[in-house]
mmCIF file of C-alpha atoms in Angstrom:
data_model
loop_
_atom_site.group_PDB
_atom_site.id
_atom_site.type_symbol
_atom_site.label_atom_id
_atom_site.label_comp_id
_atom_site.label_asym_id
_atom_site.label_seq_id
_atom_site.Cartn_x
_atom_site.Cartn_y
_atom_site.Cartn_z
ATOM 1 C CA ARG Y 584 -13.744 -7.753 27.166
ATOM 2 C CA ARG Y 585 -10.718 -5.991 28.647
ATOM 3 C CA TRP Y 586 -10.857 -5.594 32.430
ATOM 4 C CA TRP Y 587 -8.480 -4.024 34.987
ATOM 5 C CA TYR Y 588 -8.672 -4.654 38.715
ATOM 6 C CA THR Y 589 -7.814 -1.950 41.273
ATOM 7 C CA VAL Y 590 -7.679 -2.001 45.086
ATOM 8 C CA HIS Y 591 -10.318 0.309 46.635
ATOM 9 C CA CYS Y 592 -11.196 0.546 50.320
ATOM 10 C CA GLY Y 593 -9.757 -2.851 51.134
ATOM 11 C CA GLY Y 594 -11.471 -4.622 48.186
ATOM 12 C CA TRP Y 595 -11.206 -5.080 44.448
ATOM 13 C CA ASN Y 596 -13.058 -2.958 41.918
ATOM 14 C CA ARG Y 597 -13.351 -4.129 38.329
ATOM 15 C CA MET Y 598 -12.898 -1.397 35.693
ATOM 16 C CA ASP Y 599 -14.029 -1.823 32.090
ATOM 17 C CA PHE Y 600 -11.562 -0.332 29.576
ATOM 18 C CA SER Y 601 -13.248 -1.770 26.470
ATOM 19 C CA ALA Y 602 -14.498 1.642 25.346
ATOM 20 C CA PHE Y 603 -10.974 3.073 25.651
ATOM 21 C CA PHE Y 604 -9.451 0.343 23.498
ATOM 22 C CA GLN Y 605 -12.207 0.709 20.917
ATOM 23 C CA TYR Y 606 -11.441 4.422 20.779
ATOM 24 C CA LEU Y 607 -7.724 3.627 20.439
ATOM 25 C CA GLU Y 608 -8.427 1.255 17.523
ATOM 26 C CA VAL Y 609 -10.421 3.963 15.744
ATOM 27 C CA VAL Y 610 -7.650 6.517 16.253
ATOM 28 C CA THR Y 611 -5.057 4.026 14.950
ATOM 29 C CA PHE Y 612 -7.174 3.334 11.873
ATOM 30 C CA LEU Y 613 -7.628 7.053 11.146
ATOM 31 C CA CYS Y 614 -3.871 7.589 11.487
ATOM 32 C CA GLU Y 615 -3.248 4.800 8.950
ATOM 33 C CA VAL Y 616 -5.762 6.389 6.569
ATOM 34 C CA PHE Y 617 -3.964 9.726 6.892
ATOM 35 C CA ILE Y 618 -0.565 8.111 6.225
ATOM 36 C CA CYS Y 619 -2.078 6.304 3.244
ATOM 37 C CA LEU Y 620 -3.347 9.568 1.750
ATOM 38 C CA VAL Y 621 0.025 11.264 2.292
ATOM 39 C CA THR Y 622 2.181 8.435 0.871
ATOM 40 C CA TYR Y 623 -0.183 6.911 -1.704
ATOM 41 C CA ILE Y 624 1.474 8.644 -4.662
ATOM 42 C CA ILE Y 625 5.024 7.588 -3.709
ATOM 43 C CA ALA Y 626 4.739 3.987 -4.930
ATOM 44 C CA PRO Y 627 3.481 4.933 -8.417
ATOM 45 C CA ALA Y 628 6.071 7.721 -8.612
ATOM 46 C CA THR Y 629 8.965 5.360 -7.855
ATOM 47 C CA ILE Y 630 8.165 1.696 -8.520
ATOM 48 C CA LEU Y 631 5.564 1.979 -11.273
ATOM 49 C CA THR Y 632 7.393 4.636 -13.278
ATOM 50 C CA SER Y 633 10.580 2.566 -13.059
ATOM 51 C CA LEU Y 634 8.799 -0.535 -14.340
ATOM 52 C CA VAL Y 635 7.066 1.345 -17.146
ATOM 53 C CA GLY Y 636 10.317 2.999 -18.217
ATOM 54 C CA GLN Y 637 12.117 -0.341 -18.368
ATOM 55 C CA ASN Y 638 9.165 -1.866 -20.203
ATOM 56 C CA ILE Y 639 9.453 0.805 -22.911
ATOM 57 C CA ILE Y 640 13.128 -0.057 -23.388
ATOM 58 C CA PHE Y 641 12.434 -3.779 -23.781
ATOM 59 C CA TRP Y 642 9.427 -3.120 -26.042
ATOM 60 C CA THR Y 643 11.658 -1.052 -28.320
ATOM 61 C CA ILE Y 644 14.264 -3.813 -28.393
ATOM 62 C CA PHE Y 645 11.709 -6.470 -29.322
ATOM 63 C CA GLN Y 646 10.473 -4.264 -32.178
ATOM 64 C CA LEU Y 647 13.962 -4.379 -33.675
ATOM 65 C CA ALA Y 648 13.749 -8.118 -34.344
ATOM 66 C CA GLY Y 649 15.122 -8.781 -37.822
ATOM 67 C CA VAL Y 650 16.925 -5.445 -37.924
ATOM 68 C CA CYS Y 651 19.783 -6.097 -35.480
ATOM 69 C CA ASN Y 652 21.011 -8.552 -32.846
ATOM 70 C CA VAL Y 653 18.058 -8.358 -30.456
ATOM 71 C CA GLN Y 654 19.468 -10.962 -28.048
ATOM 72 C CA LYS Y 655 22.604 -8.908 -27.431
ATOM 73 C CA LEU Y 656 20.556 -5.756 -26.814
ATOM 74 C CA LYS Y 657 18.222 -7.675 -24.520
ATOM 75 C CA VAL Y 658 21.090 -8.946 -22.354
ATOM 76 C CA TRP Y 659 22.553 -5.444 -22.152
ATOM 77 C CA ALA Y 660 19.174 -4.045 -21.109
ATOM 78 C CA GLN Y 661 18.747 -6.827 -18.541
ATOM 79 C CA HIS Y 662 22.071 -5.906 -16.947
ATOM 80 C CA ALA Y 663 21.089 -2.220 -16.907
ATOM 81 C CA ALA Y 664 17.697 -2.958 -15.348
ATOM 82 C CA CYS Y 665 19.199 -5.243 -12.713
ATOM 83 C CA TRP Y 666 21.860 -2.697 -11.779
ATOM 84 C CA TYR Y 667 19.122 -0.094 -11.424
ATOM 85 C CA TRP Y 668 17.235 -2.245 -8.902
ATOM 86 C CA LYS Y 669 20.464 -3.243 -7.161
ATOM 87 C CA ILE Y 670 21.419 0.398 -6.582
ATOM 88 C CA PHE Y 671 17.839 1.326 -5.664
ATOM 89 C CA SER Y 672 17.731 -1.492 -3.097
ATOM 90 C CA LYS Y 673 20.925 -0.327 -1.411
ATOM 91 C CA VAL Y 674 20.034 3.359 -1.346
ATOM 92 C CA TRP Y 675 16.378 3.087 -0.337
ATOM 93 C CA HIS Y 676 16.348 -0.012 1.862
ATOM 94 C CA GLY Y 677 19.954 -0.882 2.714
ATOM 95 C CA HIS Y 678 18.974 -4.253 1.298
ATOM 96 C CA GLU Y 679 20.939 -7.370 2.164
ATOM 97 C CA ILE Y 680 20.634 -10.940 0.916
ATOM 98 C CA ILE Y 681 21.585 -13.615 3.435
ATOM 99 C CA GLY Y 682 21.969 -17.199 2.256
ATOM 100 C CA GLY Y 683 22.498 -16.436 -1.431
ATOM 101 C CA GLU Y 684 24.690 -19.529 -1.682
ATOM 102 C CA ASN Y 685 21.538 -21.642 -1.287
ATOM 103 C CA ILE Y 686 20.458 -20.715 -4.823
ATOM 104 C CA PRO Y 687 22.163 -23.255 -7.116
ATOM 105 C CA LYS Y 688 24.506 -22.039 -9.843
ATOM 106 C CA SER Y 689 22.996 -24.552 -12.254
ATOM 107 C CA GLY Y 690 20.124 -26.989 -12.443
ATOM 108 C CA PRO Y 691 16.452 -26.606 -11.507
ATOM 109 C CA ALA Y 692 15.056 -25.264 -8.244
ATOM 110 C CA LEU Y 693 11.728 -23.933 -7.028
ATOM 111 C CA ILE Y 694 11.885 -20.762 -4.935
ATOM 112 C CA LEU Y 695 8.886 -20.083 -2.679
ATOM 113 C CA TYR Y 696 8.627 -16.622 -1.153
ATOM 114 C CA TYR Y 697 6.306 -14.673 1.100
ATOM 115 C CA HIS Y 698 4.392 -12.077 -0.948
ATOM 116 C CA GLY Y 699 4.418 -8.581 0.554
ATOM 117 C CA ALA Y 700 1.965 -5.824 -0.396
ATOM 118 C CA VAL Y 701 4.441 -4.865 -3.141
ATOM 119 C CA PRO Y 702 6.979 -7.590 -4.066
ATOM 120 C CA ILE Y 703 9.832 -5.090 -4.126
ATOM 121 C CA ASP Y 704 12.069 -7.607 -2.383
ATOM 122 C CA TYR Y 705 11.468 -10.047 -5.214
ATOM 123 C CA TYR Y 706 12.659 -7.488 -7.782
ATOM 124 C CA TYR Y 707 15.820 -7.173 -5.709
ATOM 125 C CA LEU Y 708 16.281 -10.955 -5.594
ATOM 126 C CA VAL Y 709 15.847 -11.344 -9.368
ATOM 127 C CA ALA Y 710 18.341 -8.541 -9.997
ATOM 128 C CA ASP Y 711 20.927 -9.917 -7.570
ATOM 129 C CA THR Y 712 20.635 -13.469 -8.931
ATOM 130 C CA PHE Y 713 21.068 -12.241 -12.492
ATOM 131 C CA LEU Y 714 24.120 -10.152 -11.625
ATOM 132 C CA GLN Y 715 25.800 -12.533 -9.178
ATOM 133 C CA ARG Y 716 24.854 -15.914 -10.649
ATOM 134 C CA GLY Y 717 24.198 -15.063 -14.265
ATOM 135 C CA ARG Y 718 20.810 -16.782 -14.021
ATOM 136 C CA THR Y 719 17.372 -15.455 -14.908
ATOM 137 C CA ILE Y 720 14.745 -16.593 -12.433
ATOM 138 C CA HIS Y 721 11.591 -17.742 -14.213
ATOM 139 C CA SER Y 722 8.640 -16.254 -12.356
ATOM 140 C CA VAL Y 723 5.087 -17.524 -12.010
ATOM 141 C CA VAL Y 724 2.769 -14.496 -11.846
ATOM 142 C CA ASP Y 725 -0.963 -13.841 -11.672
ATOM 143 C CA LYS Y 726 -2.785 -13.829 -14.999
ATOM 144 C CA PHE Y 727 -4.103 -10.293 -14.610
ATOM 145 C CA ILE Y 728 -0.556 -8.881 -14.677
ATOM 146 C CA PHE Y 729 -0.186 -9.892 -18.331
ATOM 147 C CA LYS Y 730 -3.283 -7.836 -19.094
ATOM 148 C CA VAL Y 731 -1.437 -4.698 -17.976
ATOM 149 C CA PRO Y 732 0.077 -3.342 -21.223
ATOM 150 C CA SER Y 733 2.689 -1.181 -19.505
ATOM 151 C CA VAL Y 734 4.761 -4.115 -18.174
ATOM 152 C CA ARG Y 735 4.209 -6.944 -20.663
ATOM 153 C CA SER Y 736 7.540 -6.586 -22.482
ATOM 154 C CA LEU Y 737 9.417 -6.402 -19.170
ATOM 155 C CA LEU Y 738 7.753 -9.629 -18.018
ATOM 156 C CA LYS Y 739 8.686 -11.282 -21.302
ATOM 157 C CA ALA Y 740 12.314 -10.160 -20.998
ATOM 158 C CA PHE Y 741 12.646 -11.795 -17.571
ATOM 159 C CA ASP Y 742 10.799 -15.008 -18.458
ATOM 160 C CA CYS Y 743 7.655 -14.426 -16.397
ATOM 161 C CA GLU Y 744 4.646 -16.624 -17.116
ATOM 162 C CA THR Y 745 1.359 -17.760 -15.606
ATOM 163 C CA GLY Y 746 2.064 -21.488 -15.802
ATOM 164 C CA SER Y 747 4.469 -23.604 -13.804
ATOM 165 C CA ARG Y 748 7.875 -24.877 -14.718
ATOM 166 C CA ALA Y 749 10.715 -26.794 -13.096
ATOM 167 C CA SER Y 750 13.070 -23.874 -12.533
ATOM 168 C CA CYS Y 751 11.129 -20.911 -11.269
ATOM 169 C CA THR Y 752 9.956 -18.752 -8.396
ATOM 170 C CA ALA Y 753 6.444 -18.662 -7.031
ATOM 171 C CA ALA Y 754 4.511 -17.061 -4.195
ATOM 172 C CA PRO Y 755 1.598 -19.465 -3.612
ATOM 173 C CA GLY Y 756 -0.234 -16.774 -1.615
ATOM 174 C CA GLY Y 757 -0.138 -14.537 -4.689
ATOM 175 C CA THR Y 758 -2.327 -11.463 -4.885
ATOM 176 C CA TYR Y 759 -4.534 -12.755 -2.071
ATOM 177 C CA GLU Y 760 -1.594 -12.728 0.350
ATOM 178 C CA ALA Y 761 -0.342 -9.393 -0.977
ATOM 179 C CA GLN Y 762 -3.699 -7.670 -0.597
ATOM 180 C CA LEU Y 763 -5.007 -9.179 2.626
ATOM 181 C CA GLY Y 764 -1.851 -9.942 4.588
ATOM 182 C CA ASP Y 765 -0.781 -7.690 7.458
ATOM 183 C CA ASN Y 766 2.074 -7.057 9.874
ATOM 184 C CA MET Y 767 1.538 -10.413 11.582
ATOM 185 C CA TYR Y 768 3.176 -12.016 8.510
ATOM 186 C CA LYS Y 769 0.825 -14.974 8.345
ATOM 187 C CA VAL Y 770 1.368 -17.173 5.294
ATOM 188 C CA MET Y 771 -1.909 -17.166 3.312
ATOM 189 C CA TRP Y 772 -1.746 -19.941 0.734
ATOM 190 C CA LYS Y 773 -5.371 -21.030 1.146
ATOM 191 C CA ALA Y 774 -5.650 -24.441 -0.605
ATOM 192 C CA ARG Y 775 -3.114 -23.752 -3.349
ATOM 193 C CA ASN Y 776 -0.752 -26.643 -4.064
ATOM 194 C CA GLY Y 777 0.169 -26.246 -7.751
ATOM 195 C CA PHE Y 778 3.870 -25.874 -6.957
ATOM 196 C CA ALA Y 779 3.783 -29.120 -4.972
ATOM 197 C CA GLN Y 780 2.214 -30.910 -7.922
ATOM 198 C CA VAL Y 781 5.037 -29.658 -10.162
ATOM 199 C CA VAL Y 782 7.624 -31.096 -7.765
ATOM 200 C CA LYS Y 783 5.712 -34.378 -7.440
ATOM 201 C CA ASP Y 784 5.439 -34.745 -11.217
ATOM 202 C CA ALA Y 785 9.212 -34.313 -11.402
ATOM 203 C CA GLY Y 786 9.677 -37.201 -8.996
ATOM 204 C CA GLY Y 787 10.531 -34.989 -6.032
ATOM 205 C CA SER Y 788 13.945 -34.231 -7.498
ATOM 206 C CA ILE Y 789 13.485 -30.432 -7.592
ATOM 207 C CA PRO Y 790 14.829 -28.669 -4.489
ATOM 208 C CA ILE Y 791 12.430 -26.191 -2.885
ATOM 209 C CA ILE Y 792 14.036 -23.036 -1.458
ATOM 210 C CA PRO Y 793 12.033 -20.881 1.003
ATOM 211 C CA VAL Y 794 12.637 -17.115 0.872
ATOM 212 C CA PHE Y 795 11.455 -14.387 3.229
ATOM 213 C CA THR Y 796 12.298 -10.686 3.480
ATOM 214 C CA GLN Y 797 12.340 -9.142 6.933
ATOM 215 C CA ASN Y 798 10.186 -5.979 7.266
ATOM 216 C CA VAL Y 799 8.732 -6.255 3.752
ATOM 217 C CA ARG Y 800 5.283 -5.303 5.100
ATOM 218 C CA GLU Y 801 6.709 -2.243 6.787
ATOM 219 C CA ALA Y 802 8.030 -0.936 3.470
ATOM 220 C CA TYR Y 803 4.657 -1.094 1.711
ATOM 221 C CA LYS Y 804 1.311 -1.631 3.404
ATOM 222 C CA SER Y 805 -2.189 -2.688 2.409
ATOM 223 C CA LEU Y 806 -4.987 -0.581 3.881
ATOM 224 C CA ASN Y 807 -7.030 -3.637 4.881
ATOM 225 C CA ILE Y 808 -7.255 -3.000 8.614
ATOM 226 C CA GLY Y 809 -9.980 -2.045 11.053
ATOM 227 C CA VAL Y 810 -13.645 -1.829 10.128
ATOM 228 C CA THR Y 811 -12.865 -1.885 6.398
ATOM 229 C CA ARG Y 812 -11.219 -5.327 6.366
ATOM 230 C CA PRO Y 813 -14.429 -7.382 5.846
ATOM 231 C CA PHE Y 814 -15.250 -5.167 2.865
ATOM 232 C CA TRP Y 815 -11.839 -5.689 1.238
ATOM 233 C CA VAL Y 816 -12.026 -9.448 1.796
ATOM 234 C CA TRP Y 817 -15.462 -9.522 0.191
ATOM 235 C CA LEU Y 818 -14.353 -7.327 -2.723
ATOM 236 C CA TYR Y 819 -11.307 -9.464 -3.475
ATOM 237 C CA GLU Y 820 -13.338 -12.692 -3.361
ATOM 238 C CA LYS Y 821 -15.791 -11.157 -5.831
ATOM 239 C CA THR Y 822 -13.333 -9.604 -8.289
ATOM 240 C CA LYS Y 823 -9.956 -11.332 -7.712
ATOM 241 C CA LEU Y 824 -8.395 -7.945 -8.492
ATOM 242 C CA PRO Y 825 -5.851 -5.976 -6.399
ATOM 243 C CA LEU Y 826 -8.133 -3.124 -5.351
ATOM 244 C CA VAL Y 827 -6.944 -2.657 -1.757
ATOM 245 C CA PRO Y 828 -5.038 0.665 -1.532
ATOM 246 C CA ILE Y 829 -1.264 0.201 -1.237
ATOM 247 C CA TYR Y 830 0.811 2.901 0.414
ATOM 248 C CA GLY Y 831 4.142 3.552 2.072
ATOM 249 C CA SER Y 832 7.462 3.205 0.287
ATOM 250 C CA PHE Y 833 9.071 3.704 3.684
ATOM 251 C CA PRO Y 834 12.897 3.382 3.574
ATOM 252 C CA VAL Y 835 12.985 0.593 6.146
ATOM 253 C CA LYS Y 836 15.757 -1.972 6.486
ATOM 254 C CA LEU Y 837 15.140 -5.029 4.303
ATOM 255 C CA ARG Y 838 16.980 -8.315 4.674
ATOM 256 C CA THR Y 839 16.148 -11.228 2.390
ATOM 257 C CA PHE Y 840 16.762 -14.626 3.978
ATOM 258 C CA ILE Y 841 17.189 -17.580 1.637
ATOM 259 C CA GLY Y 842 16.664 -20.868 3.447
ATOM 260 C CA SER Y 843 18.313 -24.206 2.831
ATOM 261 C CA ALA Y 844 16.895 -26.331 0.033
ATOM 262 C CA ILE Y 845 14.216 -28.880 0.870
ATOM 263 C CA LEU Y 846 14.504 -32.231 -0.904
ATOM 264 C CA HIS Y 847 11.650 -34.718 -0.972
ATOM 265 C CA PRO Y 848 11.709 -38.487 -1.499
ATOM 266 C CA THR Y 849 10.436 -39.824 -4.811
ATOM 267 C CA GLY Y 850 7.221 -41.119 -3.295
ATOM 268 C CA ALA Y 851 6.261 -37.901 -1.474
ATOM 269 C CA THR Y 852 2.634 -36.871 -1.943
ATOM 270 C CA THR Y 853 1.482 -33.417 -2.981
ATOM 271 C CA GLU Y 854 0.221 -32.723 0.543
ATOM 272 C CA GLU Y 855 3.516 -33.823 2.120
ATOM 273 C CA ILE Y 856 5.477 -31.541 -0.200
ATOM 274 C CA ARG Y 857 3.135 -28.629 0.463
ATOM 275 C CA SER Y 858 3.166 -29.155 4.230
ATOM 276 C CA ALA Y 859 6.978 -29.373 4.456
ATOM 277 C CA SER Y 860 7.357 -26.247 2.305
ATOM 278 C CA LEU Y 861 4.827 -24.317 4.379
ATOM 279 C CA ASP Y 862 6.573 -25.299 7.614
ATOM 280 C CA ALA Y 863 9.953 -24.210 6.210
ATOM 281 C CA LEU Y 864 8.649 -20.783 5.167
ATOM 282 C CA GLU Y 865 6.791 -20.229 8.441
ATOM 283 C CA ASN Y 866 9.901 -21.168 10.425
ATOM 284 C CA LEU Y 867 11.945 -18.700 8.361
ATOM 285 C CA ILE Y 868 9.443 -15.949 9.208
ATOM 286 C CA LYS Y 869 9.311 -16.928 12.882
ATOM 287 C CA THR Y 870 13.112 -16.856 13.126
ATOM 288 C CA HIS Y 871 13.740 -13.527 11.394
ATOM 289 C CA GLN Y 872 10.628 -11.371 11.884
ATOM 290 C CA LYS Y 873 9.363 -9.709 15.047
ATOM 291 C CA CYS Y 874 5.559 -9.780 15.041
ATOM 292 C CA PRO Y 875 3.641 -7.615 14.875
ATOM 293 C CA GLY Y 876 5.868 -5.705 12.508
ATOM 294 C CA ASN Y 877 6.585 -2.085 13.349
ATOM 295 C CA THR Y 878 7.569 0.577 10.815
ATOM 296 C CA PHE Y 879 9.448 2.740 13.322
ATOM 297 C CA ARG Y 880 11.486 -0.231 14.507
ATOM 298 C CA ALA Y 881 12.223 -1.218 10.915
ATOM 299 C CA LEU Y 882 13.360 2.348 10.169
ATOM 300 C CA ALA Y 883 15.631 2.329 13.218
ATOM 301 C CA GLU Y 884 17.303 -0.843 11.932
ATOM 302 C CA ARG Y 885 18.828 1.229 9.118
ATOM 303 C CA ILE Y 886 21.215 2.771 11.674
ATOM 304 C CA ILE Y 887 21.221 0.325 14.610
#
């Protein structure tokens, strides 16, 4: 309970403000619902239409197999798509990448990143790496994404898959973290350790690179707060589908921080690899993110 003490007639009176704070929480929740209703259409109108449009281009290219040089067309389309996201990132979010030199120019690496409500920062990272390093990041994605027909060709063009491989990017928190995370930026991996097993099977020789984008949860938000949160947790556990409403598309300042590579000894166990990787990502968040996150502060960072 929340109590305040005041001096009254030479003594102390205890005042209960619990009802006030409960009222404040309800008002805050209703404001978030209103913002969600107002901005809900923005994400589909910008992000989804962009992805679908690019998917159509790659689908058309793949249909031309046997007719012309598909590989050359694919590379051209990849450059066009990456430049689109590069320009979009600068205009809409003033996006910066700090520590890009930590991504190797050659050889395998495993990139672990914090999964925001919408992984817009990851699109930016893939685009920048392709344009600056000439490398396509192989992405590990949730299985349900491949069941969405409007993005399948785009995923294929950028080497996305559901399995694991030595040179790739993964967000162990996945859809669970995206849907149920909030502006406290807690890493939500649950018991997942598949990436650690991949590194262990490779003898610990694959460097692990932690990645975090400042303010990513202020750009897009999941409406999983207040009295509705238990319901959304229950619904996700039952369906494993991303049904929590996503809203926002706020033009906040985004900075992607790429940490130094983590190397493990040959005999490192899966748990040791997972624990060291988790600590590295949490330290990256602690260093670069003010918690709880605040959309107005993140907007102000565009000009301050």
